[in-house]
PDB file of C-alpha atoms and ligand atoms in Angstrom:
ATOM      1  CA  MET A   1      17.005 -10.507 -26.314  1.00 56.00           C
ATOM      2  CA  THR A   2      16.865  -9.973 -22.591  1.00 79.00           C
ATOM      3  CA  ASN A   3      13.905 -10.600 -20.556  1.00 90.00           C
ATOM      4  CA  LEU A   4      12.538  -7.270 -19.083  1.00 92.00           C
ATOM      5  CA  ILE A   5      10.371  -9.072 -16.713  1.00 94.00           C
ATOM      6  CA  GLU A   6      11.479 -12.484 -15.042  1.00 95.00           C
ATOM      7  CA  ILE A   7       9.531 -14.065 -12.408  1.00 96.00           C
ATOM      8  CA  LYS A   8      10.871 -17.197 -10.820  1.00 95.00           C
ATOM      9  CA  ASP A   9       9.188 -19.730  -8.866  1.00 96.00           C
ATOM     10  CA  VAL A  10       7.034 -17.403  -6.945  1.00 96.00           C
ATOM     11  CA  HIS A  11       4.852 -18.655  -3.981  1.00 96.00           C
ATOM     12  CA  HIS A  12       2.390 -16.391  -2.276  1.00 96.00           C
ATOM     13  CA  ALA A  13      -0.413 -17.174   0.269  1.00 96.00           C
ATOM     14  CA  TYR A  14      -2.867 -14.617   1.628  1.00 96.00           C
ATOM     15  CA  GLN A  15      -3.475 -14.621   5.489  1.00 93.00           C
ATOM     16  CA  THR A  16      -7.280 -14.873   5.814  1.00 92.00           C
ATOM     17  CA  ALA A  17      -9.421 -15.361   8.992  1.00 94.00           C
ATOM     18  CA  ASN A  18      -9.677 -18.935   8.060  1.00 92.00           C
ATOM     19  CA  GLY A  19      -6.017 -19.349   7.534  1.00 93.00           C
ATOM     20  CA  PRO A  20      -3.413 -19.196   4.849  1.00 93.00           C
ATOM     21  CA  LEU A  21      -4.934 -19.065   1.182  1.00 94.00           C
ATOM     22  CA  PRO A  22      -2.311 -20.070  -1.130  1.00 94.00           C
ATOM     23  CA  VAL A  23      -2.730 -18.033  -4.469  1.00 95.00           C
ATOM     24  CA  LEU A  24       0.537 -18.481  -6.389  1.00 95.00           C
ATOM     25  CA  ASP A  25       2.203 -21.752  -6.465  1.00 93.00           C
ATOM     26  CA  GLY A  26       5.601 -21.753  -8.110  1.00 93.00           C
ATOM     27  CA  LEU A  27       4.734 -19.172 -10.861  1.00 95.00           C
ATOM     28  CA  ASP A  28       7.350 -18.496 -13.551  1.00 95.00           C
ATOM     29  CA  LEU A  29       6.996 -15.857 -16.323  1.00 95.00           C
ATOM     30  CA  SER A  30       9.369 -14.276 -18.723  1.00 95.00           C
ATOM     31  CA  VAL A  31       8.609 -11.363 -20.719  1.00 96.00           C
ATOM     32  CA  PRO A  32      11.466 -10.220 -23.362  1.00 95.00           C
ATOM     33  CA  GLU A  33      11.748  -6.453 -23.647  1.00 94.00           C
ATOM     34  CA  GLY A  34       9.207  -4.827 -26.086  1.00 93.00           C
ATOM     35  CA  GLU A  35       7.169  -8.047 -26.105  1.00 95.00           C
ATOM     36  CA  PHE A  36       3.379  -8.069 -25.041  1.00 96.00           C
ATOM     37  CA  CYS A  37       2.293 -10.814 -22.872  1.00 97.00           C
ATOM     38  CA  ALA A  38      -1.271 -11.548 -22.511  1.00 98.00           C
ATOM     39  CA  VAL A  39      -2.284 -13.527 -19.152  1.00 97.00           C
ATOM     40  CA  VAL A  40      -5.347 -15.586 -19.049  1.00 97.00           C
ATOM     41  CA  GLY A  41      -6.704 -17.924 -16.206  1.00 95.00           C
ATOM     42  CA  PRO A  42      -9.904 -18.749 -14.197  1.00 94.00           C
ATOM     43  CA  SER A  43     -11.436 -16.264 -12.118  1.00 92.00           C
ATOM     44  CA  GLY A  44      -9.868 -15.730  -8.652  1.00 92.00           C
ATOM     45  CA  CYS A  45      -6.787 -17.613  -9.787  1.00 93.00           C
ATOM     46  CA  GLY A  46      -4.239 -14.969  -8.962  1.00 94.00           C
ATOM     47  CA  LYS A  47      -4.031 -12.727 -11.803  1.00 94.00           C
ATOM     48  CA  SER A  48      -4.213  -9.361 -10.054  1.00 93.00           C
ATOM     49  CA  THR A  49      -2.081 -10.726  -7.441  1.00 95.00           C
ATOM     50  CA  LEU A  50       0.471 -11.254 -10.180  1.00 94.00           C
ATOM     51  CA  THR A  51       0.169  -7.437 -11.297  1.00 93.00           C
ATOM     52  CA  ARG A  52       0.802  -6.338  -7.593  1.00 92.00           C
ATOM     53  CA  LEU A  53       4.018  -8.491  -7.328  1.00 92.00           C
ATOM     54  CA  VAL A  54       5.258  -7.023 -11.020  1.00 91.00           C
ATOM     55  CA  THR A  55       4.580  -3.414  -9.738  1.00 89.00           C
ATOM     56  CA  GLY A  56       6.450  -4.001  -6.386  1.00 90.00           C
ATOM     57  CA  LEU A  57       3.080  -3.243  -4.217  1.00 90.00           C
ATOM     58  CA  MET A  58       3.433  -6.626  -2.816  1.00 91.00           C
ATOM     59  CA  LYS A  59       6.240  -8.949  -2.017  1.00 92.00           C
ATOM     60  CA  PRO A  60       6.002 -12.715  -2.565  1.00 94.00           C
ATOM     61  CA  ASP A  61       6.479 -15.150   0.142  1.00 95.00           C
ATOM     62  CA  SER A  62       9.145 -16.742  -1.728  1.00 95.00           C
ATOM     63  CA  GLY A  63      10.613 -16.587  -5.412  1.00 96.00           C
ATOM     64  CA  GLU A  64      11.990 -13.721  -7.188  1.00 95.00           C
ATOM     65  CA  VAL A  65      10.470 -11.047  -9.192  1.00 94.00           C
ATOM     66  CA  TRP A  66      12.991  -9.211 -11.568  1.00 94.00           C
ATOM     67  CA  LEU A  67      12.217  -6.028 -13.621  1.00 92.00           C
ATOM     68  CA  HIS A  68      14.984  -4.959 -15.955  1.00 89.00           C
ATOM     69  CA  GLY A  69      17.913  -6.622 -14.185  1.00 90.00           C
ATOM     70  CA  GLU A  70      16.907  -5.538 -10.585  1.00 90.00           C
ATOM     71  CA  LEU A  71      15.038  -7.379  -8.127  1.00 92.00           C
ATOM     72  CA  VAL A  72      11.749  -5.799  -7.147  1.00 91.00           C
ATOM     73  CA  LYS A  73      11.592  -4.987  -3.607  1.00 88.00           C
ATOM     74  CA  SER A  74       9.402  -1.962  -3.264  1.00 87.00           C
ATOM     75  CA  PRO A  75       6.896   0.012  -5.620  1.00 84.00           C
ATOM     76  CA  ARG A  76       8.218   1.027  -8.845  1.00 81.00           C
ATOM     77  CA  LYS A  77       7.937   4.570 -10.599  1.00 77.00           C
ATOM     78  CA  THR A  78       8.789   2.855 -13.955  1.00 80.00           C
ATOM     79  CA  VAL A  79       5.749   0.858 -14.175  1.00 85.00           C
ATOM     80  CA  GLY A  80       2.633   2.187 -15.976  1.00 85.00           C
ATOM     81  CA  MET A  81      -0.748   0.792 -15.017  1.00 83.00           C
ATOM     82  CA  ALA A  82      -4.156   0.722 -16.441  1.00 82.00           C
ATOM     83  CA  PHE A  83      -7.385  -1.017 -14.776  1.00 80.00           C
ATOM     84  CA  GLN A  84     -10.812  -1.770 -15.796  1.00 77.00           C
ATOM     85  CA  ASN A  85     -12.406   1.684 -14.496  1.00 80.00           C
ATOM     86  CA  PRO A  86      -9.888   4.266 -14.973  1.00 81.00           C
ATOM     87  CA  VAL A  87      -9.630   6.611 -12.050  1.00 86.00           C
ATOM     88  CA  MET A  88      -9.713  10.055 -13.545  1.00 92.00           C
ATOM     89  CA  LEU A  89      -9.459  13.471 -11.245  1.00 94.00           C
ATOM     90  CA  GLU A  90     -12.774  15.192 -12.379  1.00 95.00           C
ATOM     91  CA  TRP A  91     -11.382  18.668 -11.365  1.00 96.00           C
ATOM     92  CA  ARG A  92      -8.591  18.310 -14.086  1.00 96.00           C
ATOM     93  CA  THR A  93      -9.118  18.317 -17.947  1.00 97.00           C
ATOM     94  CA  ILE A  94      -8.258  15.334 -19.910  1.00 97.00           C
ATOM     95  CA  MET A  95      -4.950  16.891 -20.959  1.00 97.00           C
ATOM     96  CA  GLN A  96      -4.148  17.407 -17.251  1.00 97.00           C
ATOM     97  CA  ASN A  97      -5.080  13.811 -16.169  1.00 96.00           C
ATOM     98  CA  VAL A  98      -2.733  12.673 -18.728  1.00 96.00           C
ATOM     99  CA  MET A  99       0.195  14.964 -17.615  1.00 96.00           C
ATOM    100  CA  LEU A 100      -0.152  13.711 -14.099  1.00 93.00           C
ATOM    101  CA  PRO A 101       2.544  11.006 -14.241  1.00 91.00           C
ATOM    102  CA  LEU A 102       5.090  13.487 -15.596  1.00 93.00           C
ATOM    103  CA  GLU A 103       4.500  15.827 -12.870  1.00 92.00           C
ATOM    104  CA  ILE A 104       5.689  12.925 -10.524  1.00 88.00           C
ATOM    105  CA  VAL A 105       8.176  11.235 -12.378  1.00 88.00           C
ATOM    106  CA  ALA A 106       9.690  14.268 -14.362  1.00 89.00           C
ATOM    107  CA  PRO A 107       9.086  17.513 -12.133  1.00 90.00           C
ATOM    108  CA  SER A 108      11.797  19.580 -14.066  1.00 94.00           C
ATOM    109  CA  MET A 109      10.222  19.026 -17.389  1.00 94.00           C
ATOM    110  CA  SER A 110       8.618  22.302 -18.468  1.00 95.00           C
ATOM    111  CA  LYS A 111       4.802  22.842 -18.762  1.00 95.00           C
ATOM    112  CA  ALA A 112       4.962  23.325 -22.369  1.00 96.00           C
ATOM    113  CA  ASP A 113       6.879  20.143 -22.823  1.00 96.00           C
ATOM    114  CA  ARG A 114       4.445  18.016 -20.763  1.00 96.00           C
ATOM    115  CA  GLU A 115       1.583  19.660 -22.716  1.00 96.00           C
ATOM    116  CA  LYS A 116       3.329  18.798 -25.933  1.00 96.00           C
ATOM    117  CA  ARG A 117       3.887  15.130 -24.787  1.00 95.00           C
ATOM    118  CA  ALA A 118       0.246  14.714 -23.496  1.00 96.00           C
ATOM    119  CA  MET A 119      -1.121  16.143 -26.735  1.00 96.00           C
ATOM    120  CA  GLU A 120       1.165  13.915 -29.022  1.00 94.00           C
ATOM    121  CA  LEU A 121      -0.439  10.805 -27.311  1.00 93.00           C
ATOM    122  CA  LEU A 122      -3.976  12.125 -27.351  1.00 95.00           C
ATOM    123  CA  GLU A 123      -3.630  12.765 -30.929  1.00 93.00           C
ATOM    124  CA  LEU A 124      -2.385   9.072 -31.468  1.00 90.00           C
ATOM    125  CA  VAL A 125      -5.501   7.631 -29.902  1.00 90.00           C
ATOM    126  CA  GLY A 126      -8.122  10.030 -31.560  1.00 91.00           C
ATOM    127  CA  LEU A 127      -8.680  12.396 -28.677  1.00 94.00           C
ATOM    128  CA  ALA A 128      -7.465  15.540 -30.466  1.00 96.00           C
ATOM    129  CA  GLY A 129     -10.124  18.010 -29.588  1.00 96.00           C
ATOM    130  CA  PHE A 130     -11.320  16.720 -26.404  1.00 97.00           C
ATOM    131  CA  GLU A 131      -8.131  17.683 -24.386  1.00 97.00           C
ATOM    132  CA  HIS A 132      -9.786  20.420 -22.419  1.00 97.00           C
ATOM    133  CA  LYS A 133     -12.934  18.362 -21.645  1.00 97.00           C
ATOM    134  CA  ARG A 134     -13.609  16.984 -18.203  1.00 97.00           C
ATOM    135  CA  PRO A 135     -13.523  13.053 -17.837  1.00 96.00           C
ATOM    136  CA  SER A 136     -17.100  13.187 -17.065  1.00 95.00           C
ATOM    137  CA  GLU A 137     -17.726  14.740 -20.537  1.00 96.00           C
ATOM    138  CA  LEU A 138     -16.283  11.578 -22.517  1.00 95.00           C
ATOM    139  CA  SER A 139     -17.608   8.097 -23.266  1.00 92.00           C
ATOM    140  CA  GLY A 140     -16.292   5.103 -21.321  1.00 90.00           C
ATOM    141  CA  GLY A 141     -13.997   4.241 -24.343  1.00 90.00           C
ATOM    142  CA  MET A 142     -12.926   7.530 -24.675  1.00 93.00           C
ATOM    143  CA  ARG A 143     -11.848   7.765 -21.151  1.00 93.00           C
ATOM    144  CA  GLN A 144     -10.087   4.541 -21.210  1.00 91.00           C
ATOM    145  CA  ARG A 145      -8.300   5.801 -24.304  1.00 92.00           C
ATOM    146  CA  ALA A 146      -7.197   8.641 -22.391  1.00 94.00           C
ATOM    147  CA  SER A 147      -6.114   6.542 -19.203  1.00 93.00           C
ATOM    148  CA  LEU A 148      -4.054   4.641 -21.783  1.00 91.00           C
ATOM    149  CA  CYS A 149      -2.159   7.695 -22.548  1.00 93.00           C
ATOM    150  CA  ARG A 150      -1.779   8.475 -19.246  1.00 93.00           C
ATOM    151  CA  ALA A 151      -0.270   5.143 -18.421  1.00 91.00           C
ATOM    152  CA  ILE A 152       2.510   5.292 -20.962  1.00 91.00           C
ATOM    153  CA  VAL A 153       3.053   9.042 -21.007  1.00 93.00           C
ATOM    154  CA  HIS A 154       6.188   9.016 -18.797  1.00 90.00           C
ATOM    155  CA  LYS A 155       7.669   6.186 -21.070  1.00 89.00           C
ATOM    156  CA  PRO A 156       7.561   3.580 -18.270  1.00 88.00           C
ATOM    157  CA  GLN A 157       9.775   0.399 -18.542  1.00 85.00           C
ATOM    158  CA  VAL A 158       6.671  -1.784 -18.552  1.00 91.00           C
ATOM    159  CA  LEU A 159       2.861  -1.287 -18.763  1.00 93.00           C
ATOM    160  CA  ILE A 160       0.841  -3.491 -16.543  1.00 94.00           C
ATOM    161  CA  MET A 161      -2.860  -3.663 -17.441  1.00 93.00           C
ATOM    162  CA  ASP A 162      -5.600  -5.547 -15.375  1.00 93.00           C
ATOM    163  CA  GLU A 163      -8.763  -6.118 -17.563  1.00 92.00           C
ATOM    164  CA  PRO A 164      -8.704  -2.590 -19.020  1.00 90.00           C
ATOM    165  CA  PHE A 165     -11.101  -3.198 -21.742  1.00 89.00           C
ATOM    166  CA  GLY A 166     -13.495  -5.336 -19.618  1.00 87.00           C
ATOM    167  CA  ALA A 167     -16.022  -2.747 -19.133  1.00 85.00           C
ATOM    168  CA  LEU A 168     -16.493  -1.754 -22.781  1.00 87.00           C
ATOM    169  CA  ASP A 169     -18.927  -3.053 -25.284  1.00 89.00           C
ATOM    170  CA  ASN A 170     -17.353  -5.499 -27.983  1.00 91.00           C
ATOM    171  CA  PHE A 171     -17.049  -2.858 -30.797  1.00 90.00           C
ATOM    172  CA  THR A 172     -15.521  -0.100 -28.526  1.00 89.00           C
ATOM    173  CA  ARG A 173     -13.306  -2.875 -27.079  1.00 91.00           C
ATOM    174  CA  GLU A 174     -12.144  -3.937 -30.600  1.00 93.00           C
ATOM    175  CA  ASP A 175     -11.462  -0.184 -31.571  1.00 90.00           C
ATOM    176  CA  LEU A 176      -9.303   0.033 -28.387  1.00 90.00           C
ATOM    177  CA  TRP A 177      -7.344  -3.150 -29.379  1.00 94.00           C
ATOM    178  CA  GLN A 178      -6.276  -1.570 -32.587  1.00 93.00           C
ATOM    179  CA  THR A 179      -5.439   1.607 -30.847  1.00 91.00           C
ATOM    180  CA  MET A 180      -3.218  -0.465 -28.584  1.00 91.00           C
ATOM    181  CA  ARG A 181      -1.582  -2.096 -31.598  1.00 92.00           C
ATOM    182  CA  ASP A 182      -0.979   1.533 -33.274  1.00 90.00           C
ATOM    183  CA  LEU A 183       0.485   2.803 -30.039  1.00 89.00           C
ATOM    184  CA  ARG A 184       2.834   0.085 -29.711  1.00 89.00           C
ATOM    185  CA  ALA A 185       3.908   0.427 -33.262  1.00 89.00           C
ATOM    186  CA  LYS A 186       4.711   4.223 -32.599  1.00 88.00           C
ATOM    187  CA  GLU A 187       6.397   3.777 -29.261  1.00 85.00           C
ATOM    188  CA  PRO A 188       7.313   0.268 -28.404  1.00 86.00           C
ATOM    189  CA  PHE A 189       6.693  -0.624 -24.648  1.00 89.00           C
ATOM    190  CA  THR A 190       6.710  -3.961 -22.732  1.00 94.00           C
ATOM    191  CA  CYS A 191       3.452  -5.150 -21.571  1.00 95.00           C
ATOM    192  CA  VAL A 192       1.576  -7.473 -19.318  1.00 96.00           C
ATOM    193  CA  LEU A 193      -2.155  -7.564 -20.108  1.00 96.00           C
ATOM    194  CA  ILE A 194      -4.671  -9.648 -17.716  1.00 96.00           C
ATOM    195  CA  THR A 195      -7.729 -10.503 -19.566  1.00 96.00           C
ATOM    196  CA  HIS A 196     -10.784 -12.763 -19.648  1.00 94.00           C
ATOM    197  CA  ASP A 197     -11.177 -12.327 -23.481  1.00 95.00           C
ATOM    198  CA  LEU A 198      -9.235 -14.884 -25.464  1.00 97.00           C
ATOM    199  CA  ARG A 199      -9.840 -13.101 -28.554  1.00 96.00           C
ATOM    200  CA  GLU A 200      -8.113 -10.056 -26.988  1.00 96.00           C
ATOM    201  CA  SER A 201      -5.186 -12.241 -25.686  1.00 97.00           C
ATOM    202  CA  VAL A 202      -4.575 -13.445 -29.346  1.00 97.00           C
ATOM    203  CA  PHE A 203      -5.097 -10.233 -31.037  1.00 97.00           C
ATOM    204  CA  LEU A 204      -2.628  -8.117 -28.776  1.00 96.00           C
ATOM    205  CA  GLY A 205      -0.325 -10.831 -27.358  1.00 96.00           C
ATOM    206  CA  ASP A 206       3.108 -12.020 -28.801  1.00 96.00           C
ATOM    207  CA  GLN A 207       2.497 -14.450 -26.065  1.00 97.00           C
ATOM    208  CA  VAL A 208      -0.308 -15.944 -24.178  1.00 98.00           C
ATOM    209  CA  VAL A 209       0.118 -17.141 -20.725  1.00 97.00           C
ATOM    210  CA  VAL A 210      -2.543 -19.511 -19.326  1.00 97.00           C
ATOM    211  CA  LEU A 211      -2.572 -19.649 -15.458  1.00 96.00           C
ATOM    212  CA  SER A 212      -3.936 -22.859 -13.854  1.00 95.00           C
ATOM    213  CA  GLY A 213      -6.544 -22.588 -11.254  1.00 93.00           C
ATOM    214  CA  ARG A 214      -5.783 -21.250  -7.875  1.00 93.00           C
ATOM    215  CA  PRO A 215      -3.003 -21.537  -6.483  1.00 93.00           C
ATOM    216  CA  ALA A 216      -1.747 -20.495  -9.877  1.00 94.00           C
ATOM    217  CA  ARG A 217       1.392 -21.705 -11.816  1.00 94.00           C
ATOM    218  CA  THR A 218       2.193 -21.281 -15.437  1.00 95.00           C
ATOM    219  CA  GLN A 219       0.219 -23.876 -16.981  1.00 95.00           C
ATOM    220  CA  TYR A 220       0.609 -23.242 -20.703  1.00 96.00           C
ATOM    221  CA  VAL A 221       2.432 -20.581 -22.967  1.00 97.00           C
ATOM    222  CA  LEU A 222       1.267 -19.900 -26.605  1.00 97.00           C
ATOM    223  CA  ASP A 223       3.249 -18.045 -28.953  1.00 97.00           C
ATOM    224  CA  VAL A 224       1.197 -15.921 -31.161  1.00 96.00           C
ATOM    225  CA  THR A 225       2.573 -16.466 -34.608  1.00 92.00           C
ATOM    226  CA  LEU A 226       0.234 -13.706 -36.378  1.00 93.00           C
ATOM    227  CA  PRO A 227       1.775 -10.690 -38.015  1.00 90.00           C
ATOM    228  CA  ALA A 228       2.503  -7.540 -35.900  1.00 86.00           C
ATOM    229  CA  ASP A 229       0.403  -5.250 -38.030  1.00 86.00           C
ATOM    230  CA  ARG A 230      -2.580  -7.837 -37.724  1.00 91.00           C
ATOM    231  CA  THR A 231      -6.254  -6.551 -38.291  1.00 93.00           C
ATOM    232  CA  ILE A 232      -9.419  -7.680 -36.454  1.00 94.00           C
ATOM    233  CA  ASP A 233     -10.173  -9.837 -39.459  1.00 94.00           C
ATOM    234  CA  VAL A 234      -7.160 -12.045 -38.545  1.00 94.00           C
ATOM    235  CA  LEU A 235      -9.429 -13.505 -35.672  1.00 93.00           C
ATOM    236  CA  TYR A 236     -11.589 -14.922 -38.296  1.00 93.00           C
ATOM    237  CA  GLU A 237      -9.122 -16.969 -39.827  1.00 94.00           C
ATOM    238  CA  GLN A 238      -8.002 -20.477 -39.575  1.00 95.00           C
ATOM    239  CA  GLN A 239      -4.634 -19.827 -37.609  1.00 95.00           C
ATOM    240  CA  ALA A 240      -6.260 -17.606 -35.051  1.00 95.00           C
ATOM    241  CA  GLY A 241      -9.091 -20.080 -34.660  1.00 96.00           C
ATOM    242  CA  GLN A 242      -6.785 -22.721 -34.106  1.00 96.00           C
ATOM    243  CA  MET A 243      -5.048 -20.755 -31.269  1.00 97.00           C
ATOM    244  CA  LEU A 244      -8.584 -19.882 -29.734  1.00 97.00           C
ATOM    245  CA  HIS A 245      -9.218 -23.635 -29.678  1.00 97.00           C
ATOM    246  CA  THR A 246      -6.040 -24.155 -27.964  1.00 97.00           C
ATOM    247  CA  LEU A 247      -6.445 -21.614 -25.285  1.00 97.00           C
ATOM    248  CA  ARG A 248     -10.090 -22.766 -24.703  1.00 96.00           C
ATOM    249  CA  ASP A 249      -8.938 -26.102 -23.996  1.00 96.00           C
ATOM    250  CA  GLN A 250      -6.234 -24.904 -21.444  1.00 96.00           C
ATOM    251  CA  ILE A 251      -8.821 -22.821 -19.689  1.00 96.00           C
ATOM    252  CA  ARG A 252     -11.158 -25.744 -19.330  1.00 95.00           C
ATOM    253  CA  ILE A 253      -8.119 -27.840 -17.868  1.00 94.00           C
ATOM    254  CA  ALA A 254      -7.456 -24.931 -15.484  1.00 93.00           C
ATOM    255  CA  GLN A 255     -11.036 -24.802 -14.395  1.00 91.00           C
ATOM    256  CA  GLY A 256     -10.398 -28.497 -13.550  1.00 88.00           C
ATOM    257  CA  ARG A 257     -13.166 -29.506 -16.495  1.00 71.00           C
ATOM    258  CA  GLU A 258     -10.917 -31.181 -19.032  1.00 63.00           C
ATOM    259  CA  GLU A 259     -12.737 -32.067 -22.362  1.00 56.00           C
ATOM    260  CA  THR A 260     -11.531 -32.172 -25.985  1.00 53.00           C
ATOM    261  CA  HIS A 261     -13.346 -31.095 -28.998  1.00 51.00           C
ATOM    262  CA  ALA A 262     -13.382 -33.131 -32.162  1.00 45.00           C
TER     263      ALA A 262
HETATM  264  N1  ATP B   1      -5.737  -8.920   0.082  1.00 91.71           N
HETATM  265  C1  ATP B   1      -6.271  -9.904   0.260  1.00 91.71           C
HETATM  266  N2  ATP B   1      -6.453 -10.781   1.167  1.00 91.71           N
HETATM  267  C2  ATP B   1      -6.959 -12.116   1.187  1.00 91.71           C
HETATM  268  N3  ATP B   1      -7.245 -12.604  -0.120  1.00 91.71           N
HETATM  269  C3  ATP B   1      -7.312 -12.006  -1.144  1.00 91.71           C
HETATM  270  C4  ATP B   1      -6.458 -10.695  -1.199  1.00 91.71           C
HETATM  271  N4  ATP B   1      -6.692 -10.485  -2.386  1.00 91.71           N
HETATM  272  C5  ATP B   1      -7.138 -11.338  -3.149  1.00 91.71           C
HETATM  273  N5  ATP B   1      -7.496 -12.465  -2.360  1.00 91.71           N
HETATM  274  C6  ATP B   1      -8.047 -13.670  -2.663  1.00 91.71           C
HETATM  275  O1  ATP B   1      -6.917 -14.388  -3.613  1.00 91.71           O
HETATM  276  C7  ATP B   1      -7.491 -15.075  -4.688  1.00 91.71           C
HETATM  277  C8  ATP B   1      -6.941 -14.368  -5.894  1.00 91.71           C
HETATM  278  O2  ATP B   1      -7.207 -12.959  -6.237  1.00 91.71           O
HETATM  279  P1  ATP B   1      -6.864 -12.226  -7.413  1.00 91.71           P
HETATM  280  O3  ATP B   1      -7.579 -10.901  -7.222  1.00 91.71           O
HETATM  281  O4  ATP B   1      -5.469 -12.028  -7.582  1.00 91.71           O
HETATM  282  O5  ATP B   1      -7.616 -13.091  -8.355  1.00 91.71           O
HETATM  283  P2  ATP B   1      -7.820 -12.700 -10.015  1.00 91.71           P
HETATM  284  O6  ATP B   1      -7.162 -13.956 -11.015  1.00 91.71           O
HETATM  285  O7  ATP B   1      -7.508 -11.472 -10.341  1.00 91.71           O
HETATM  286  O8  ATP B   1      -9.439 -12.861 -10.180  1.00 91.71           O
HETATM  287  P3  ATP B   1     -10.618 -12.135 -11.190  1.00 91.71           P
HETATM  288  O9  ATP B   1     -10.323 -12.927 -12.573  1.00 91.71           O
HETATM  289  O10 ATP B   1     -11.894 -12.383 -10.754  1.00 91.71           O
HETATM  290  O11 ATP B   1     -10.171 -10.683 -11.188  1.00 91.71           O
HETATM  291  C9  ATP B   1      -8.923 -14.806  -4.551  1.00 91.71           C
HETATM  292  O12 ATP B   1      -9.421 -16.066  -4.052  1.00 91.71           O
HETATM  293  C10 ATP B   1      -9.196 -13.709  -3.683  1.00 91.71           C
HETATM  294  O13 ATP B   1     -10.347 -13.697  -2.921  1.00 91.71           O
HETATM  295 MG1   MG B   2      -8.531  -9.772 -11.087  1.00 91.71          MG
END
């Protein structure tokens, strides 16, 4: 299996009024094609910075970021993105918002084909019937579903998500995790998900990468050995419970508050 994303020994510091602020310190990360990599770590350790490097919005001071065998040197069109607060264009309908990346990446595609593709995804995430609504007419959870459709409508090589479910209530969030699982089963894509939610990382991830405190490096990698068609119930079972304990311990270590439970 080839690695779609390969991050090698990346160092980065921001220049601030108080001098350089080292944020990434020898970060390594490998994500095989089709895998889902969840990234967790203490607040402010450099997770969003990592997403900017993978998308090519920023260049590291040193080290290499590879995407599909190419060194990333500038912003990539082949990357889909989803954030905590989806930015939707209010003057466009939900379907028109979802179609937007196709207008940029595939301008020669006919309008009918664009609509067909957008509708296919909206149906998959349970938004059929809402395609002609404006973003403000939808709930936060529905808007986030639509934004997931928009992020993958052009079949990007990789989907990068920075706390996409962070603003949602627990039950809506769990619904979205299952939607995400179903989307991946229908159209496999490689994914990097930044999250603060350890349950989310175990439910969605094939691997969970724990970053150390700032400046961040890869502190721990957990292989999630749960079935691909896992349900929320799996989180209440022993195997997932042990993984969550391990991750919680790793987060404590990352926060510099090492302690062990019995
Ligand atoms: N453009 C910038 N200029 C200067 N400092 C920055 C810049 N962007 C981020 N930082 C600092 O770099 C550190 C890492 O920021 P980053 O946003 O990557 O952290 P994060 O892990 O995503 O945090 P959170 O969990 O709170 O979202 C923080 O201390 C932040 O203040
Ligand atoms: Mg962040």
